[in-house]
Amino acid sequence: MSHIPADLKFNASHEWVRVNADGSVTVGITDHAQEALGDVVFVELPAVGRVLASGDAAGVVESVKAASDVYSPLDGEVLEINAALESAPESVNTDPYGAAWFFRLQPSNPAQLEAMLSAEAYAQEIGE
Amino acid sequence: MTATPQHTPLYAEHLAAGGKIVDFAGWALPIHYGSQLKEHETVRADAGMFDVSHMTVIDLTGTDSPAYLQRLITNDVRKLGFVGKALYAGMLNAAGGVVDDLIVYLTDWGYRVVVNAATREKDLAWMRQVAADFAVTLTVRDDLSMLAIQGPHARAKVAAARPALADTINSLKVFQGLPVGAWFVARTGYTGEDGLEIMLPDADAPAFWRDLVAAGVAPTGLGARDTLRLEAGMNLYGHDMDDSISPLAAGMGWTVAWDGERDFIGRAALEAERAAGVSMKQVGLVLEGRGVLREGMAVQVAEAAEAGVITSGTFSPTLKHSIAIARVPSSTGDTAQVDLRGTLTTVRVVKLPFVRHGQKVFA
């Protein structure tokens, strides 16, 4: 059983979103995703200022096993990236919802959040 | 192959140790017990153990056993000068492709041959077919489990866990193996570290595993087994070579004993290949920047129009960057280019292996 925090939104490609007080959102990959990937050895992040559409490839996670794209869950502009992931990619395995956030986005279409999965729906999606 | 993966006698131990179980060639085996990277590092620095009970052990008896092996394998069993010595070899088809790689031990009953698990059925069919012309009996030892205990402290920890094995463990030189009662203890492995491979009756395996855990030997999964052997520059069947690949293009030229007229299967094809000039060779690739080289990626070289291919690639936990084994045109020089997820990236071409005894060895 993987960990699925109740206060986050999810999508079927295993990204999570946390809505911050200022209206920006923080994006990462789920515990289930890191478990499936195995030990993460490299993370590639989008450039700050890049404008992403929902579903765009925004980065890459490389594990010992495979390379996997990370998709933007929402339309928006990249405000900040977690540069610490470049030197500590293993934090994706140890703290996927905390230290291993990927990037922060200013959503241009916040209504898209409503279409994302709740923790319960995501649990169902991954068969837990 | 059965639809439901088979369990080795150590299956319950894998679950107890937190193993993440996957289906490997029809066997339910652990890919890791938490962290593949940590398990890899433990084998390089201390001692880890792998359940390799799925591998196929075959004993050979009968007066023609030596003649049979001289026909079956690329290496020359006359190199096995005394009981206990081991030899690595390829087993080829008539076209000179690799049916499998194997280790053969000279024993007091004849020989013991260890082949891969994924190739078991075709290997046995081929070995039996060749055996039809010889007075040799093949006995598949499915009653045996096999544990590989590897790492700089592996031999000492096994000797501490099972003092009855200590004398044999201390007497074995590298690439030798001897029976101890119903057990068979060999100083061989697939990691580039010192260590042992121990074959033992299925019923003895769980208690031995638990004693080794108590002695501080870390359960290690198939994931680390792959990164360890890749760093050690060792081939994996079905990836670095197969039925369609010549041993001369797969870094196995050293296992082919050419001297004399010994008519091993595949010799004529290899001689024709040599006469025409071997077109491909096996090399190591090193990517010092970010990214991971993966099996199947094309390798472009300036020296030849034909592309090569990565046959095994990974992130090296010891070196902290990506490495790969590749089959490339024989004219390939010191660099090559790999299409890394859309970016043509320059990699260094080096001689294998990458790591031995915990240390980087390539220039």
Short mmCIF file of N, CA and C in Angstrom, two decimals, chain B residues 16 27 45 53 77 82 200 241 263 278 283 305 310 330:
data_model
loop_
_atom_site.label_atom_id
_atom_site.label_comp_id
_atom_site.label_asym_id
_atom_site.label_seq_id
_atom_site.Cartn_x
_atom_site.Cartn_y
_atom_site.Cartn_z
N ALA B 16 9.77 -12.58 3.99
CA ALA B 16 10.11 -12.18 5.36
C ALA B 16 11.11 -11.02 5.36
N TRP B 27 10.01 -17.42 -12.71
CA TRP B 27 10.27 -17.60 -11.29
C TRP B 27 9.90 -16.34 -10.52
N ALA B 45 31.03 -3.36 -0.79
CA ALA B 45 31.78 -2.98 0.41
C ALA B 45 31.80 -4.05 1.49
N SER B 53 18.61 -20.01 -7.13
CA SER B 53 18.12 -21.39 -7.21
C SER B 53 17.43 -21.70 -8.53
N VAL B 77 38.04 -28.44 -22.28
CA VAL B 77 37.97 -28.97 -20.92
C VAL B 77 39.28 -29.61 -20.46
N PHE B 82 42.58 -30.46 -12.71
CA PHE B 82 42.37 -31.22 -11.48
C PHE B 82 40.93 -31.04 -11.01
N LEU B 200 23.12 -26.47 -2.75
CA LEU B 200 22.82 -27.28 -1.57
C LEU B 200 21.43 -27.87 -1.70
N MET B 241 24.13 -11.18 -25.64
CA MET B 241 24.31 -12.19 -26.69
C MET B 241 23.09 -13.10 -26.71
N ASP B 263 36.84 -30.21 -32.82
CA ASP B 263 35.69 -29.85 -33.67
C ASP B 263 34.47 -29.51 -32.81
N VAL B 278 36.09 -10.07 -38.44
CA VAL B 278 34.96 -9.93 -37.50
C VAL B 278 34.46 -8.49 -37.57
N VAL B 283 32.19 -3.47 -26.54
CA VAL B 283 32.94 -2.43 -25.82
C VAL B 283 32.09 -1.95 -24.64
N ALA B 305 29.68 3.35 -41.23
CA ALA B 305 28.32 3.77 -41.58
C ALA B 305 27.29 3.01 -40.74
N ILE B 310 23.35 -0.59 -27.95
CA ILE B 310 23.57 -0.86 -26.53
C ILE B 310 22.85 -2.15 -26.17
N SER B 330 33.72 -2.94 -35.62
CA SER B 330 35.07 -3.23 -35.12
C SER B 330 36.02 -2.05 -35.24
#
